[in-house]
CSV table of C-alpha atoms in Angstrom, one decimal:
chain,number,residue,atom,x,y,z
A,1,LYS,CA,98.1,-163.4,9.1
A,2,ALA,CA,100.6,-166.2,9.8
A,3,GLY,CA,104.2,-165.5,9.4
A,4,VAL,CA,106.9,-167.5,7.7
A,5,THR,CA,107.0,-171.0,9.3
A,6,GLN,CA,110.1,-173.1,9.4
A,7,THR,CA,110.2,-176.7,10.5
A,8,PRO,CA,111.7,-178.3,12.4
A,9,ARG,CA,113.1,-175.7,14.8
A,10,TYR,CA,116.0,-177.9,15.9
A,11,LEU,CA,117.8,-180.8,14.3
A,12,ILE,CA,120.8,-182.9,15.3
A,13,LYS,CA,122.4,-184.9,12.5
A,14,THR,CA,125.5,-187.0,12.1
A,15,ARG,CA,128.3,-186.2,9.6
A,16,GLY,CA,127.6,-187.8,6.3
A,17,GLN,CA,123.8,-187.8,6.7
A,18,GLN,CA,121.5,-185.7,4.7
A,19,VAL,CA,118.8,-183.3,6.0
A,20,THR,CA,115.7,-181.6,4.6
A,21,LEU,CA,114.4,-178.3,6.0
A,22,SER,CA,111.0,-176.9,5.3
A,23,CYS,CA,109.6,-173.4,4.9
A,24,SER,CA,106.0,-172.2,4.5
A,25,PRO,CA,105.9,-168.6,3.3
A,26,ILE,CA,103.3,-166.0,4.2
A,27,SER,CA,100.1,-166.6,2.3
A,28,GLY,CA,100.3,-164.9,-1.0
A,29,HIS,CA,104.1,-164.7,-1.1
A,30,ARG,CA,105.6,-166.5,-4.0
A,31,SER,CA,109.3,-165.7,-3.4
A,32,VAL,CA,111.2,-167.8,-0.9
A,33,SER,CA,114.9,-167.3,-0.1
A,34,TRP,CA,117.2,-169.3,2.1
A,35,TYR,CA,120.1,-168.0,4.2
A,36,GLN,CA,122.7,-169.6,6.4
A,37,GLN,CA,123.7,-167.8,9.6
A,38,THR,CA,126.8,-168.7,11.5
A,39,PRO,CA,128.9,-166.7,14.1
A,40,GLY,CA,131.9,-166.8,11.9
A,41,GLN,CA,130.4,-166.0,8.4
A,42,GLY,CA,127.3,-164.1,9.4
A,43,LEU,CA,124.3,-164.2,7.1
A,44,GLN,CA,125.0,-165.7,3.7
A,45,PHE,CA,122.6,-166.2,0.8
A,46,LEU,CA,121.9,-169.7,-0.3
A,47,PHE,CA,119.2,-169.5,-3.0
A,48,GLU,CA,115.9,-168.0,-4.0
A,49,TYR,CA,112.8,-169.4,-5.7
A,50,PHE,CA,109.9,-167.7,-7.3
A,51,SER,CA,107.0,-169.6,-8.8
A,52,GLU,CA,108.9,-172.9,-8.5
A,53,THR,CA,111.9,-171.5,-10.4
A,54,GLN,CA,115.3,-171.0,-8.9
A,55,ARG,CA,116.0,-167.3,-9.5
A,56,ASN,CA,119.3,-166.9,-7.8
A,57,LYS,CA,122.0,-169.0,-6.2
A,58,GLY,CA,124.7,-168.1,-3.7
A,59,ASN,CA,128.2,-169.4,-3.5
A,60,PHE,CA,127.6,-172.8,-1.8
A,61,PRO,CA,128.6,-176.2,-2.9
A,62,GLY,CA,126.3,-178.5,-4.8
A,63,ARG,CA,125.5,-180.4,-1.6
A,64,PHE,CA,123.1,-177.6,-0.9
A,65,SER,CA,119.9,-177.7,-3.0
A,66,GLY,CA,116.4,-176.5,-2.8
A,67,ARG,CA,113.1,-176.6,-4.5
A,68,GLN,CA,109.7,-174.8,-4.4
A,69,PHE,CA,106.3,-176.4,-4.8
A,70,SER,CA,103.3,-175.0,-6.5
A,71,ASN,CA,101.8,-173.8,-3.2
A,72,SER,CA,105.0,-171.8,-2.7
A,73,ARG,CA,106.3,-173.9,0.1
A,74,SER,CA,110.0,-174.6,-0.1
A,75,GLU,CA,112.4,-177.2,1.0
A,76,MET,CA,116.2,-177.1,1.2
A,77,ASN,CA,118.3,-180.2,1.3
A,78,VAL,CA,121.9,-180.6,2.5
A,79,SER,CA,123.5,-183.9,1.6
A,80,THR,CA,126.7,-185.5,3.0
A,81,LEU,CA,126.6,-183.2,6.0
A,82,GLU,CA,129.9,-181.7,7.3
A,83,LEU,CA,130.6,-180.3,10.8
A,84,GLY,CA,130.8,-176.9,9.2
A,85,ASP,CA,127.2,-177.1,8.1
A,86,SER,CA,126.1,-176.5,11.7
A,87,ALA,CA,124.2,-173.2,11.5
A,88,LEU,CA,120.9,-171.4,11.8
A,89,TYR,CA,119.1,-171.8,8.4
A,90,LEU,CA,116.7,-168.9,7.7
A,91,CYS,CA,113.9,-168.8,5.3
A,92,ALA,CA,112.4,-165.5,4.1
A,93,SER,CA,109.5,-164.8,1.8
A,94,SER,CA,108.3,-161.9,-0.3
A,95,PRO,CA,105.3,-161.1,-2.5
A,96,ARG,CA,107.7,-159.8,-5.2
A,97,ASP,CA,110.1,-161.6,-7.4
A,98,ARG,CA,113.5,-161.2,-5.8
A,99,GLY,CA,112.0,-159.0,-3.1
A,100,VAL,CA,112.4,-156.0,-5.2
A,101,ASN,CA,110.9,-152.8,-3.7
A,102,TYR,CA,109.5,-154.8,-0.9
A,103,GLY,CA,112.0,-156.8,1.1
A,104,TYR,CA,111.6,-160.0,2.9
A,105,THR,CA,109.9,-161.4,6.0
A,106,PHE,CA,112.0,-163.9,7.9
A,107,GLY,CA,111.1,-167.1,9.7
A,108,SER,CA,112.5,-168.1,13.1
A,109,GLY,CA,114.9,-170.5,11.5
A,110,THR,CA,116.0,-174.1,11.8
A,111,ARG,CA,119.0,-174.7,14.1
A,112,LEU,CA,121.0,-177.6,12.6
A,113,THR,CA,123.8,-179.2,14.6
A,114,VAL,CA,126.1,-181.7,12.9
A,115,VAL,CA,128.0,-184.0,15.2
B,1,ALA,CA,131.2,-157.8,-5.6
B,2,GLN,CA,129.1,-155.8,-3.3
B,3,SER,CA,130.1,-155.8,0.4
B,4,VAL,CA,128.6,-154.2,3.5
B,5,SER,CA,130.5,-152.9,6.4
B,6,GLN,CA,129.1,-152.2,9.8
B,7,HIS,CA,131.7,-150.3,11.8
B,8,ASN,CA,130.9,-151.3,15.3
B,9,HIS,CA,130.5,-154.9,16.4
B,10,HIS,CA,129.4,-154.0,19.9
B,11,VAL,CA,127.8,-150.8,21.2
B,12,ILE,CA,126.9,-150.2,24.8
B,13,LEU,CA,124.7,-147.2,25.7
B,14,SER,CA,122.6,-146.0,28.6
B,15,GLU,CA,118.9,-145.5,28.3
B,16,ALA,CA,117.9,-142.2,26.7
B,17,ALA,CA,121.2,-141.9,24.9
B,18,SER,CA,121.2,-141.2,21.2
B,19,LEU,CA,122.1,-144.0,18.8
B,20,GLU,CA,123.9,-144.0,15.4
B,21,LEU,CA,125.0,-147.3,13.8
B,22,GLY,CA,127.1,-147.0,10.8
B,23,CYS,CA,126.6,-149.0,7.5
B,24,ASN,CA,128.7,-148.5,4.3
B,25,TYR,CA,128.4,-150.5,1.1
B,26,SER,CA,131.1,-150.9,-1.5
B,27,TYR,CA,129.7,-149.5,-4.7
B,28,GLY,CA,127.0,-147.4,-6.1
B,29,GLY,CA,124.4,-147.8,-8.7
B,30,THR,CA,120.8,-148.5,-7.9
B,31,VAL,CA,120.6,-150.1,-4.5
B,32,ASN,CA,117.9,-151.3,-2.2
B,33,LEU,CA,118.9,-150.8,1.5
B,34,PHE,CA,117.6,-152.4,4.6
B,35,TRP,CA,118.1,-152.5,8.3
B,36,TYR,CA,116.9,-155.6,10.2
B,37,VAL,CA,116.8,-156.2,13.9
B,38,GLN,CA,117.1,-159.5,15.8
B,39,TYR,CA,115.9,-159.4,19.4
B,40,PRO,CA,117.3,-162.1,21.7
B,41,GLY,CA,115.7,-165.4,20.8
B,42,GLN,CA,113.6,-163.9,18.1
B,43,HIS,CA,113.7,-163.9,14.3
B,44,LEU,CA,114.9,-161.1,12.0
B,45,GLN,CA,112.5,-158.2,11.7
B,46,LEU,CA,112.6,-155.5,9.2
B,47,LEU,CA,113.2,-152.1,10.8
B,48,LEU,CA,113.2,-150.0,7.6
B,49,LYS,CA,114.0,-150.0,4.0
B,50,TYR,CA,115.1,-147.6,1.2
B,51,PHE,CA,114.4,-148.1,-2.4
B,52,SER,CA,114.1,-144.6,-3.8
B,53,GLY,CA,112.9,-141.1,-3.1
B,54,ASP,CA,113.4,-139.3,0.2
B,55,PRO,CA,116.8,-140.3,1.5
B,56,LEU,CA,115.6,-140.0,5.1
B,57,VAL,CA,113.6,-143.1,5.9
B,58,LYS,CA,111.5,-143.6,9.0
B,59,GLY,CA,111.0,-147.1,10.3
B,60,ILE,CA,109.3,-148.8,13.2
B,61,LYS,CA,109.9,-148.2,16.9
B,62,GLY,CA,111.3,-144.7,16.3
B,63,PHE,CA,114.2,-145.7,14.2
B,64,GLU,CA,115.3,-143.8,11.1
B,65,ALA,CA,118.1,-144.1,8.6
B,66,GLU,CA,119.6,-141.7,6.1
B,67,PHE,CA,120.9,-142.7,2.7
B,68,ILE,CA,123.9,-140.7,1.6
B,69,LYS,CA,124.7,-141.7,-1.9
B,70,SER,CA,128.0,-139.8,-2.1
B,71,LYS,CA,129.2,-141.6,1.0
B,72,PHE,CA,127.8,-145.0,0.1
B,73,SER,CA,126.2,-144.9,3.6
B,74,PHE,CA,122.9,-145.9,5.2
B,75,ASN,CA,123.3,-145.1,8.9
B,76,LEU,CA,120.7,-146.1,11.5
B,77,ARG,CA,119.6,-143.6,14.1
B,78,LYS,CA,117.4,-143.3,17.1
B,79,PRO,CA,117.3,-140.1,19.3
B,80,SER,CA,116.6,-141.8,22.6
B,81,VAL,CA,117.1,-145.6,23.1
B,82,GLN,CA,115.3,-147.8,25.5
B,83,TRP,CA,116.3,-151.0,27.3
B,84,SER,CA,114.0,-152.9,25.0
B,85,ASP,CA,116.2,-151.8,22.0
B,86,THR,CA,118.9,-154.3,23.2
B,87,ALA,CA,119.3,-156.5,20.1
B,88,GLU,CA,121.6,-157.2,17.1
B,89,TYR,CA,121.2,-154.9,14.2
B,90,PHE,CA,122.0,-155.9,10.6
B,91,CYS,CA,122.4,-153.7,7.6
B,92,ALA,CA,121.8,-155.3,4.2
B,93,VAL,CA,122.1,-154.2,0.6
B,94,MET,CA,120.4,-155.8,-2.4
B,95,ASP,CA,123.0,-156.1,-5.1
B,96,SER,CA,122.7,-156.0,-8.9
B,97,ASN,CA,122.0,-159.7,-8.8
B,98,TYR,CA,119.1,-159.2,-6.4
B,99,GLN,CA,121.0,-160.9,-3.6
B,100,LEU,CA,120.9,-159.5,-0.1
B,101,ILE,CA,124.4,-158.9,1.1
B,102,TRP,CA,124.6,-158.5,4.8
B,103,GLY,CA,126.8,-156.7,7.2
B,104,ALA,CA,128.3,-158.6,10.1
B,105,GLY,CA,125.9,-157.1,12.6
B,106,THR,CA,126.1,-154.8,15.6
B,107,LYS,CA,125.2,-156.0,19.0
B,108,LEU,CA,123.6,-153.2,20.9
B,109,ILE,CA,123.3,-153.4,24.7
B,110,ILE,CA,121.3,-150.8,26.5
B,111,LYS,CA,122.0,-150.4,30.2
B,112,PRO,CA,118.9,-149.6,32.3
């Protein structure tokens, strides 16, 4: 059974640009969550989708957005990139809405560097 | 808001030593509790989870954790560590908004 797949693995972007990251959940998982991991702030929740609906949103500016498609694949977009957006972006999937009583399986992440 | 505290940022142990990593969260109510591990260069993996029932939870690779509600704690234990346990360990709590709130992580180094 394939795990959570995130593409691309690495990205280098320039300040002011925008970026789109992709996540394919485990087959059968309908919940997808996104996290930002940085050395200074640790792991922080971005948002969660279940059946194409955003169920939850963390405390990030509106430049961060996401969506989920009917096949449960998800994308997140960051517009007007800032240097502080450099981070490892992690996607996690769960068969349950909000991962309740199950938890999440994580992908390997996309390493975004903003220069 | 819920917060999670992991007491030790770095722990160094010799092989065969016993391990206990502390995790405390800020308030009670119904909580889902998790320990994840991140081996060097790898993705986060679930070690164990607690939702309800027996407060002593057994996970993979010989790890266990005990949920003590009165102390708001969910400490991770292993009786005898191996060099391959070198990794970063994260405690996480699902809050009432169903968000995973993470501790800062503990980097564990096992000396062979």
